[in-house]
């Protein structure tokens, strides 16, 4: 694989390259929020692929764990928004040294990560963009595309046909929860600890809200609890004073999220419930709503985070360590 | 596979059965603390196996996710101490329905889980037992045994030769940290939030201490942070008032734990540091110390939890929901 392909930012073009390569392992490698957005891709591949097995690793865990099955038949998908997360760039180098094909999502064309990757997929970013052009959707599109070129899955085409309608779905979802977002900010602005909870393809959204929004951007203690694990330890922490954000998606693990909701409703009082079933997914093919719901929930939660930051007078951009001190 | 094998609680006998079966996937399936103790097995297989790929799933996530690669070439290892965790028993049934071989760790011979499993491995439990007979070590022994019968790994024999010395190592480790355990209990007894942190094969120990000891048994908020992920969000929560328990093991990911330690020492003050490098591993083969260190750290942390429970006058057995209300 030569570096000339770096210039190629078309997802369809990436799929052409992938199609010609033997792949039995997919490694999803990134850090923090960039890692969290890959969880739904693992969910999709776990459920649907009979020929490829999938791992999600934080970049340095990937390097130091040094998986014995990482080799020339591996596809390594990486992500770093600015493309300068050192451990993710190192992970791309490491993967290439093992003969793997590396495909990176990054916003910056000539970033260190882009330079170390065989193929790069760009995306749109910032307020007002079409979610269909965001990395959150493009990685799902790549995943379903992989399943199309390798295992003739029909979901890729269904996704592509649905994408023109996604922005309206997200906009309506944010509107539907607008008052809840205000209430959330007002009611929970002084909380020291807010838990999040989800399962399946939505767990990554719970994780990113816990570690990136609450801990990183608001300095509020948090922990993303898996809705199934909840009943095997964490639920003992629940009382009427402990805030929980519960996500209910549309995938096959929804039973776990509903079970956790029932219990938290019985013994808790500070509950913020986001349920994709209450949202209007018009124009999104029914067969891919489970895959898409996590992204819609993330858009809604981002609106929640903006209200929270406003009311707390703690801008989402405020940091004490990140990019400010050596680490 | 007939149920007559249920009676067989010898690990060596299980390996004889496993040796004759084609296995390309290993699923480690359990809930809560029983799941956490399997993380080190995934670490070992990820690093060392070229022919088997491995997943850790909470039991209901396993069932509802319904992995497409679960089939007659799968080994599903389950664990439930009393063998009556409903979702783990269901997971065993589900795995068998897909043709997989099921091997369960359970303390109760005729438990529901035992009855639904092809093979059962028993273990010792309770204060004063030899750690070499605990499920924490036996699952590592099964994992290394799997690598021996399938890929001629030498580590199994090194482990077996080392096991007679493990109790002394654990006892000395607890003794080494005895004063720290008292100090920890005294200093942090009124904390509302205590984070834990580790990487690699030690992450499961951080996870079990967070969700089972702190949240479940002490009703203290917690969250097990991955030492690599720490720098991509969670570290912004760190200040001089936030307690962190840092685990440093002996596996290949130790760099991440050292990096997290360096940073928390610079910006934090409430640090509890357990470093396997400070312990005496005499009699444990050098090549398997990375695998064993997590279990030794767990034994030390259990001693910490007993002191904490004493000082807080909150017995480790105290529950408000578990086994007391429907869920």
XYZ file of C-alpha atoms in Angstrom:
654
model
C 0.000 0.000 0.000
C 1.544 3.285 -1.063
C 0.979 6.653 0.488
C -0.492 8.060 -2.697
C -3.859 6.872 -1.465
C -3.708 9.343 1.381
C -5.253 11.977 -0.805
C -8.297 9.878 -1.285
C -11.076 10.969 1.038
C -13.939 9.190 -0.618
C -15.537 6.468 1.434
C -16.637 4.611 -1.694
C -13.040 4.576 -2.891
C -11.907 3.147 0.450
C -14.459 0.358 0.049
C -12.997 -0.485 -3.372
C -9.582 -1.002 -1.775
C -11.039 -2.948 1.141
C -12.973 -5.199 -1.208
C -9.774 -6.479 -2.792
C -8.066 -7.238 0.495
C -8.490 -10.345 2.615
C -9.759 -9.268 6.040
C -10.536 -11.489 9.022
C -9.921 -8.997 11.835
C -11.084 -5.419 12.328
C -9.405 -3.269 14.966
C -11.114 -0.008 15.953
C -8.398 2.117 17.509
C -8.668 5.595 18.994
C -8.806 7.465 22.313
C -11.616 8.987 24.374
C -14.524 10.353 22.359
C -12.972 9.169 19.094
C -12.926 5.656 20.531
C -16.449 5.898 21.920
C -17.941 6.601 18.508
C -16.557 3.258 17.272
C -18.495 1.142 19.772
C -21.516 0.980 17.488
C -19.326 -0.354 14.667
C -18.192 -3.210 16.897
C -21.813 -3.886 17.743
C -22.738 -4.059 14.058
C -19.833 -6.322 13.117
C -20.312 -8.584 16.151
C -23.942 -9.105 15.231
C -23.701 -9.327 11.483
C -20.288 -10.522 10.358
C -19.589 -14.231 10.074
C -16.102 -13.745 8.601
C -14.577 -10.850 10.572
C -14.073 -10.463 14.330
C -13.696 -7.020 15.860
C -11.900 -5.288 18.713
C -12.147 -1.796 20.165
C -8.935 -0.658 21.838
C -7.724 2.601 23.274
C -4.672 3.403 21.114
C -1.924 2.670 23.641
C -3.707 -0.457 24.870
C -3.645 -1.640 21.244
C 0.089 -1.017 20.940
C 1.200 -2.465 24.280
C -1.272 -5.359 24.253
C 0.132 -6.202 20.830
C -2.599 -8.586 19.637
C -1.210 -11.797 18.158
C -3.890 -11.781 15.463
C -2.885 -8.364 14.091
C -1.392 -9.073 10.686
C -1.700 -8.532 6.940
C -5.305 -9.732 7.037
C -6.279 -7.032 9.502
C -8.133 -3.796 8.849
C -7.266 -1.128 11.412
C -9.661 1.819 11.554
C -8.354 4.811 13.499
C -9.778 8.164 14.443
C -8.416 11.428 15.785
C -10.218 14.682 15.078
C -7.145 16.882 14.748
C -5.066 13.872 13.768
C -2.377 14.700 16.304
C -3.195 12.359 19.175
C 0.314 10.905 19.574
C -0.733 7.405 20.631
C -3.185 7.090 17.724
C -0.515 8.128 15.213
C 1.806 5.573 16.839
C -0.948 2.966 16.591
C -1.210 3.587 12.845
C 2.556 3.118 12.462
C 2.426 0.007 14.620
C -0.454 -1.473 12.594
C 1.374 -0.817 9.326
C 4.511 -2.474 10.708
C 2.391 -5.618 11.129
C 1.167 -5.437 7.523
C -2.371 -4.278 8.320
C -4.372 -1.882 6.162
C -4.921 1.402 8.015
C -7.911 3.663 7.398
C -8.175 6.857 9.418
C -10.900 9.352 10.123
C -9.452 12.819 10.668
C -10.596 16.374 10.034
C -7.141 17.626 9.117
C -5.873 16.539 5.702
C -2.186 16.715 6.421
C -2.244 15.745 10.087
C 0.323 13.317 11.524
C -2.324 10.571 11.628
C -3.295 11.189 7.996
C 0.343 10.973 6.976
C 0.809 7.609 8.711
C -2.370 6.054 7.316
C -2.906 4.163 4.063
C -6.316 5.700 3.518
C -8.037 8.722 5.006
C -11.694 9.614 5.282
C -12.576 13.242 5.939
C -15.813 14.560 7.372
C -17.715 17.697 8.289
C -17.571 19.151 11.769
C -19.140 21.946 13.769
C -22.553 23.440 14.463
C -25.165 23.198 11.757
C -23.509 20.522 9.642
C -25.481 17.670 8.175
C -25.108 14.709 10.587
C -24.893 12.487 7.503
C -21.468 14.064 6.884
C -20.253 13.612 10.476
C -17.652 11.057 11.484
C -20.232 9.388 13.733
C -22.309 8.386 10.723
C -19.425 7.899 8.283
C -17.864 5.232 10.495
C -21.183 3.372 10.547
C -21.347 3.807 6.778
C -17.836 2.372 6.416
C -18.797 -0.538 8.668
C -21.931 -1.366 6.709
C -19.960 -0.881 3.486
C -17.423 -3.407 4.710
C -20.276 -5.840 5.309
C -21.574 -5.119 1.822
C -18.349 -5.724 -0.075
C -17.372 -8.733 2.060
C -20.660 -10.403 2.912
C -23.243 -8.856 0.563
C -25.126 -7.092 3.357
C -28.073 -5.011 2.182
C -27.855 -2.500 5.022
C -25.292 -0.222 3.369
C -27.650 0.710 0.553
C -30.479 1.213 3.028
C -28.289 3.568 5.022
C -27.212 5.549 1.980
C -30.836 5.883 0.865
C -31.810 7.088 4.364
C -29.026 9.622 4.886
C -30.697 12.582 3.141
C -33.380 12.379 5.852
C -31.072 12.168 8.858
C -30.658 15.883 9.498
C -34.399 16.362 9.807
C -34.581 13.430 12.229
C -31.821 14.887 14.408
C -33.269 18.402 14.301
C -36.694 17.109 15.309
C -35.167 15.019 18.101
C -33.351 18.035 19.549
C -36.577 20.027 19.311
C -38.545 17.212 20.983
C -36.187 17.270 23.951
C -35.614 21.060 24.039
C -37.575 21.627 27.226
C -35.999 18.567 28.882
C -32.556 19.937 28.053
C -33.404 23.196 29.812
C -34.922 21.371 32.793
C -31.887 19.090 33.009
C -29.494 22.029 33.098
C -31.528 23.875 35.667
C -32.213 20.921 37.958
C -28.817 19.221 37.890
C -26.409 22.141 37.548
C -25.072 21.705 41.091
C -24.740 17.919 41.080
C -21.314 16.492 41.905
C -21.969 13.108 40.258
C -24.135 12.140 37.282
C -24.235 8.548 36.009
C -25.050 7.559 32.444
C -26.374 4.170 31.356
C -27.011 2.222 28.144
C -26.291 -1.087 26.414
C -25.405 -2.451 22.982
C -24.727 0.105 20.270
C -25.683 2.962 22.619
C -23.069 2.237 25.280
C -20.467 4.350 23.456
C -22.789 7.368 23.671
C -23.180 6.871 27.428
C -19.381 6.537 27.655
C -18.596 9.671 25.676
C -21.130 11.745 27.635
C -19.621 10.520 30.903
C -15.925 10.989 30.119
C -15.890 13.789 27.533
C -18.865 15.973 28.412
C -19.328 15.563 32.152
C -15.785 14.785 33.346
C -13.700 16.632 30.749
C -15.852 19.590 29.796
C -17.856 20.150 33.006
C -15.620 18.644 35.735
C -18.563 16.653 37.064
C -17.879 13.128 38.336
C -19.374 10.444 36.145
C -19.341 6.796 35.098
C -21.022 5.099 32.152
C -22.710 2.013 33.565
C -23.601 -0.878 31.285
C -27.348 -1.433 31.700
C -26.846 -5.190 32.163
C -23.963 -4.835 34.598
C -26.037 -2.337 36.595
C -27.772 -5.182 38.453
C -24.513 -6.805 39.505
C -23.086 -4.123 41.747
C -23.661 -0.558 40.548
C -27.398 -0.480 41.323
C -26.653 -0.445 45.063
C -25.540 3.173 44.622
C -28.994 4.227 43.434
C -31.074 6.383 45.751
C -33.417 9.333 45.391
C -30.491 11.758 45.264
C -28.342 10.113 42.575
C -28.865 11.442 39.038
C -28.914 8.935 36.188
C -29.111 9.661 32.469
C -30.725 6.623 30.838
C -30.472 6.030 27.113
C -32.937 3.759 25.351
C -32.062 2.942 21.772
C -33.623 0.799 19.088
C -31.204 -2.078 18.869
C -31.607 -5.700 19.953
C -30.265 -5.061 23.482
C -33.090 -2.655 24.334
C -34.513 -5.108 26.894
C -31.534 -4.344 29.165
C -32.105 -0.589 28.941
C -35.826 -1.052 29.686
C -35.054 -3.258 32.680
C -32.647 -0.650 34.060
C -35.241 2.077 33.462
C -37.929 0.162 35.364
C -35.644 -0.303 38.345
C -34.328 3.248 38.439
C -37.905 4.556 38.191
C -38.844 2.471 41.222
C -35.939 3.485 43.477
C -34.553 6.676 41.984
C -35.976 10.127 41.413
C -33.353 12.109 39.555
C -33.759 10.495 36.148
C -33.106 11.911 32.719
C -34.587 9.539 30.146
C -33.836 9.755 26.430
C -35.852 7.191 24.512
C -35.352 6.803 20.770
C -38.804 5.190 20.572
C -40.341 8.593 21.264
C -38.582 10.121 18.278
C -39.658 10.420 14.664
C -37.381 8.384 12.378
C -39.332 9.158 9.223
C -37.252 8.535 6.136
C -34.827 6.219 7.924
C -35.158 2.615 6.736
C -36.572 0.479 9.544
C -33.766 -2.057 9.239
C -31.044 0.423 10.119
C -32.811 2.416 12.845
C -31.026 0.400 15.529
C -27.703 1.440 14.015
C -28.738 5.092 13.627
C -30.470 5.664 16.965
C -27.211 5.974 18.896
C -26.116 8.872 16.701
C -29.459 10.649 17.122
C -29.235 10.198 20.909
C -25.733 11.684 20.802
C -27.006 14.766 18.966
C -29.698 15.217 21.602
C -27.177 14.836 24.423
C -24.924 17.437 22.843
C -27.832 19.880 23.034
C -28.194 18.936 26.705
C -24.497 19.625 27.265
C -24.726 23.112 25.740
C -27.588 24.035 28.074
C -25.721 22.613 31.056
C -22.587 24.583 30.203
C -24.618 27.786 29.835
C -26.447 27.457 33.137
C -23.266 26.469 34.993
C -21.291 29.233 33.327
C -18.625 26.618 32.593
C -17.871 26.739 28.835
C -17.496 23.349 27.127
C -14.070 24.508 25.915
C -12.663 25.132 29.399
C -9.740 22.857 30.332
C -7.159 22.768 33.093
C -4.824 20.117 31.651
C -5.739 19.108 28.088
C -3.407 20.800 25.584
C -2.259 23.102 28.436
C 0.256 21.106 30.463
C 2.640 18.277 29.521
C 1.261 14.751 29.904
C -21.626 -33.348 24.459
C -23.650 -35.134 27.121
C -24.483 -33.889 30.556
C -22.587 -36.713 32.218
C -19.510 -34.528 32.049
C -21.085 -32.129 34.511
C -19.724 -34.165 37.370
C -16.216 -33.563 36.223
C -14.623 -30.751 38.164
C -11.025 -31.356 37.187
C -9.432 -28.634 35.136
C -7.046 -31.107 33.512
C -10.007 -33.188 32.386
C -11.636 -30.121 30.862
C -8.454 -29.478 28.897
C -8.595 -33.018 27.507
C -12.067 -32.316 26.117
C -11.058 -28.907 24.808
C -8.001 -30.384 23.088
C -10.181 -32.574 20.871
C -12.500 -29.757 19.825
C -11.911 -27.234 17.082
C -11.997 -23.758 18.646
C -11.559 -20.422 16.895
C -13.589 -18.195 19.241
C -13.566 -17.876 23.017
C -16.437 -16.054 24.723
C -15.987 -15.083 28.378
C -19.492 -14.567 29.714
C -20.561 -13.513 33.200
C -21.859 -10.536 35.195
C -20.267 -8.024 37.563
C -17.362 -9.378 39.614
C -17.552 -12.754 37.859
C -17.087 -10.950 34.556
C -14.301 -8.722 35.862
C -12.124 -11.704 36.782
C -12.199 -12.809 33.134
C -10.560 -9.647 31.774
C -7.084 -11.036 32.372
C -7.955 -14.131 30.323
C -8.888 -11.933 27.387
C -5.617 -10.082 27.811
C -3.669 -13.361 27.737
C -5.499 -14.727 24.690
C -5.330 -11.407 22.817
C -1.586 -11.275 23.318
C -0.671 -14.909 22.851
C -3.195 -16.712 20.660
C -2.789 -16.706 16.888
C -5.714 -19.094 16.296
C -8.436 -17.952 18.721
C -10.073 -14.552 19.138
C -11.751 -13.622 22.401
C -14.672 -11.567 23.681
C -15.755 -10.556 27.180
C -19.503 -9.935 27.426
C -21.866 -9.295 30.275
C -24.292 -12.260 30.066
C -27.350 -10.466 28.700
C -25.243 -8.417 26.278
C -23.956 -11.758 24.942
C -27.478 -13.099 24.464
C -29.073 -10.007 22.937
C -26.043 -9.039 20.874
C -26.140 -12.567 19.491
C -22.650 -12.684 17.919
C -22.689 -14.062 14.385
C -19.439 -15.956 15.030
C -20.860 -17.949 17.947
C -21.101 -21.514 16.663
C -19.872 -25.084 17.096
C -16.273 -23.910 16.981
C -16.776 -21.631 19.979
C -15.721 -22.177 23.564
C -17.946 -20.291 25.987
C -16.554 -19.906 29.503
C -19.091 -18.766 32.084
C -18.902 -17.914 35.767
C -21.394 -17.393 38.563
C -20.374 -18.027 42.163
C -23.692 -19.412 43.378
C -24.547 -20.508 39.845
C -27.953 -18.893 39.990
C -27.409 -15.630 38.133
C -30.398 -15.985 35.759
C -28.822 -14.257 32.769
C -25.650 -16.354 33.001
C -27.658 -19.584 33.109
C -29.606 -18.312 30.100
C -26.302 -17.489 28.380
C -25.168 -21.104 28.861
C -28.401 -22.391 27.305
C -28.080 -19.892 24.471
C -24.467 -20.896 23.777
C -25.394 -24.571 23.721
C -28.239 -23.867 21.311
C -25.602 -22.520 18.922
C -23.492 -25.669 19.265
C -20.752 -24.131 21.431
C -18.922 -25.990 24.194
C -19.797 -24.476 27.585
C -17.454 -24.570 30.566
C -18.614 -22.973 33.808
C -16.949 -21.910 36.997
C -19.336 -22.199 39.930
C -19.026 -22.945 43.621
C -22.280 -24.898 43.799
C -22.196 -28.363 42.227
C -25.854 -28.664 41.372
C -26.595 -25.008 40.649
C -28.728 -23.999 37.652
C -25.610 -22.850 35.792
C -23.843 -26.161 36.486
C -26.852 -28.064 35.174
C -26.898 -26.076 31.933
C -23.148 -26.387 31.265
C -21.251 -29.131 29.462
C -18.353 -28.974 31.876
C -17.979 -27.472 35.333
C -14.910 -26.369 37.246
C -15.214 -25.985 41.005
C -12.977 -23.917 43.267
C -12.312 -22.941 46.858
C -13.815 -19.825 48.371
C -13.660 -17.879 51.609
C -11.112 -16.493 54.032
C -7.846 -18.367 54.416
C -8.081 -20.485 51.283
C -5.101 -21.015 49.018
C -5.369 -18.428 46.194
C -4.103 -21.170 43.876
C -7.496 -22.857 44.369
C -9.534 -19.662 43.768
C -11.551 -19.066 40.635
C -9.380 -16.024 39.886
C -6.357 -18.227 39.366
C -8.183 -21.251 37.952
C -9.564 -19.208 35.074
C -6.029 -18.063 34.234
C -4.910 -21.683 34.514
C -7.673 -22.770 32.114
C -6.683 -19.976 29.714
C -3.004 -20.940 29.722
C -4.040 -24.605 29.468
C -6.068 -23.771 26.384
C -2.971 -22.141 24.894
C -0.955 -25.229 25.784
C -3.256 -27.807 24.192
C -3.979 -25.653 21.143
C -0.748 -23.767 20.519
C 1.908 -25.529 22.620
C 2.401 -22.585 24.980
C 4.894 -23.195 27.753
C 3.230 -20.873 30.240
C 0.750 -23.401 31.610
C 3.472 -25.606 33.046
C 5.265 -22.561 34.458
C 2.061 -21.515 36.168
C 1.409 -24.971 37.621
C 4.985 -25.119 38.928
C 4.562 -21.683 40.519
C 1.193 -22.219 42.179
C 2.470 -23.826 45.415
C 4.224 -20.511 46.110
C 1.299 -18.212 45.399
C -0.249 -18.175 48.862
C 3.005 -16.955 50.413
C 3.244 -14.221 47.773
C -0.316 -13.044 48.497
C 0.136 -13.214 52.261
C 3.348 -11.186 52.054
C 1.673 -8.657 49.749
C -1.182 -8.126 52.202
C 1.333 -7.763 55.005
C 3.403 -5.289 52.959
C 0.357 -3.073 52.488
C -1.180 -3.616 55.944
C -0.435 -0.113 57.204
C -1.563 1.437 53.923
C -4.860 -0.421 54.207
C -5.427 1.082 57.656
C -4.396 4.550 56.473
C -6.672 4.262 53.445
C -9.676 3.340 55.571
C -9.008 6.099 58.052
C -8.251 8.831 55.528
C -10.931 8.109 52.913
C -13.808 6.788 55.003
C -15.952 9.885 54.375
C -15.260 10.263 50.663
C -18.281 10.330 48.351
C -16.322 9.372 45.231
C -13.219 7.198 44.776
C -11.852 6.458 41.308
C -9.818 3.377 40.413
C -7.387 3.118 37.487
C -5.388 0.440 35.656
C -4.698 -0.980 32.196
C -4.178 -4.322 30.471
C -4.691 -7.409 32.599
C -5.230 -5.280 35.713
C -8.208 -3.333 34.411
C -10.639 -6.015 35.597
C -9.335 -5.590 39.158
C -9.934 -1.823 38.989
C -13.403 -2.549 37.580
C -14.380 -5.051 40.274
C -13.143 -2.785 43.073
C -15.154 0.109 41.626
C -18.463 -1.653 40.976
C -18.491 -4.502 43.527
C -16.559 -3.160 46.510
C -17.097 0.587 46.420
C -20.503 0.911 44.732
C -22.171 -2.347 45.769
C -20.676 -3.062 49.175
C -19.902 0.457 50.437
C -22.343 2.668 48.497
C -19.491 4.968 47.499
C -19.559 6.438 43.989
C -16.859 5.077 41.733
C -15.636 4.528 38.183
C -12.805 2.362 36.898
C -10.852 4.535 34.496
C -8.615 2.954 31.874
C -5.133 4.400 32.423
C -4.746 5.182 28.711
C -8.203 6.725 28.343
C -7.500 8.861 31.425
C -5.688 11.445 29.286
C -8.573 11.800 26.859
C -11.226 13.242 29.119
C -11.288 11.790 32.640
C -8.101 13.505 33.816
C -9.852 16.882 33.811
C -11.713 15.719 36.950
C -8.453 15.354 38.878
C -7.740 17.839 41.644
C -6.251 17.733 45.117
C -9.546 16.535 46.606
C -10.327 13.618 44.294
C -9.189 10.183 45.538
C -7.672 7.801 43.016
C -6.616 4.197 43.599
C -3.875 3.440 41.079
C -2.894 -0.123 40.232
C 0.485 -0.867 38.678
C 0.925 -4.414 37.481
C 3.683 -6.315 35.737
C 2.238 -6.790 32.266
C 3.262 -5.203 28.985
C 0.857 -2.258 29.384
C 2.581 -0.999 32.547
C 3.794 2.132 30.732
C 0.213 3.428 30.718
C -0.180 2.897 34.449
C 3.160 4.634 35.105
C 2.173 7.568 32.916
C -1.121 7.936 34.797
C 0.726 7.697 38.115
C 3.156 10.445 37.140
C 0.334 12.783 36.201
C -1.841 12.064 39.235
C 1.182 12.608 41.485
C 1.722 16.004 39.894
C -1.843 17.298 40.144
C -3.524 15.096 42.750
C -2.961 14.493 46.427
C -5.364 11.765 47.488
C -3.607 8.833 45.886
C -3.586 5.191 46.898
C -0.883 3.420 44.935
C -0.565 -0.362 44.738
C 2.519 -1.346 42.761
C 3.227 -5.014 42.067
C 6.892 -4.084 41.503
C 7.222 -3.460 45.223
C 6.062 -6.988 46.042
C 8.021 -10.197 46.457
C 7.103 -12.719 43.733
C 9.608 -15.335 44.895
C 8.710 -18.755 43.565
C 6.581 -17.387 40.729
C 8.147 -17.969 37.320
C 9.212 -14.640 35.815
C 7.383 -15.350 32.567
C 3.968 -15.524 34.198
C 4.296 -12.713 36.730
C 2.407 -10.349 34.439
C -0.504 -12.805 34.405
C -0.386 -13.358 38.187
C 0.105 -9.790 39.398
C -3.535 -8.832 38.863
C -4.674 -11.580 41.219
C -2.166 -10.526 43.879
C -3.352 -6.906 43.583
C -6.923 -8.103 43.998
C -6.023 -9.914 47.221
C -4.418 -6.748 48.551
C -7.461 -4.662 47.604
C -9.766 -7.089 49.374
C -7.773 -6.459 52.555
C -8.236 -2.720 51.930
C -11.983 -3.234 51.582
C -12.238 -5.087 54.902
C -10.527 -2.212 56.713
C -12.713 0.341 54.959
C -15.885 -1.554 55.914
C -14.729 -1.778 59.544
C -13.895 1.896 59.897
C -17.113 2.972 58.148
C -19.191 0.509 60.140
C -20.746 -0.550 56.842
C -20.397 -4.351 56.537
C -19.368 -5.676 53.120
C -22.495 -7.878 53.178
C -24.928 -4.983 53.540
C -27.308 -4.544 50.590
C -30.448 -2.570 49.896
C -31.511 -4.231 46.639
C -29.385 -7.283 45.748
C -31.256 -10.497 46.601
C -33.730 -8.357 48.607
C -36.101 -6.831 46.076
C -37.301 -7.999 42.640
C -35.230 -6.815 39.674
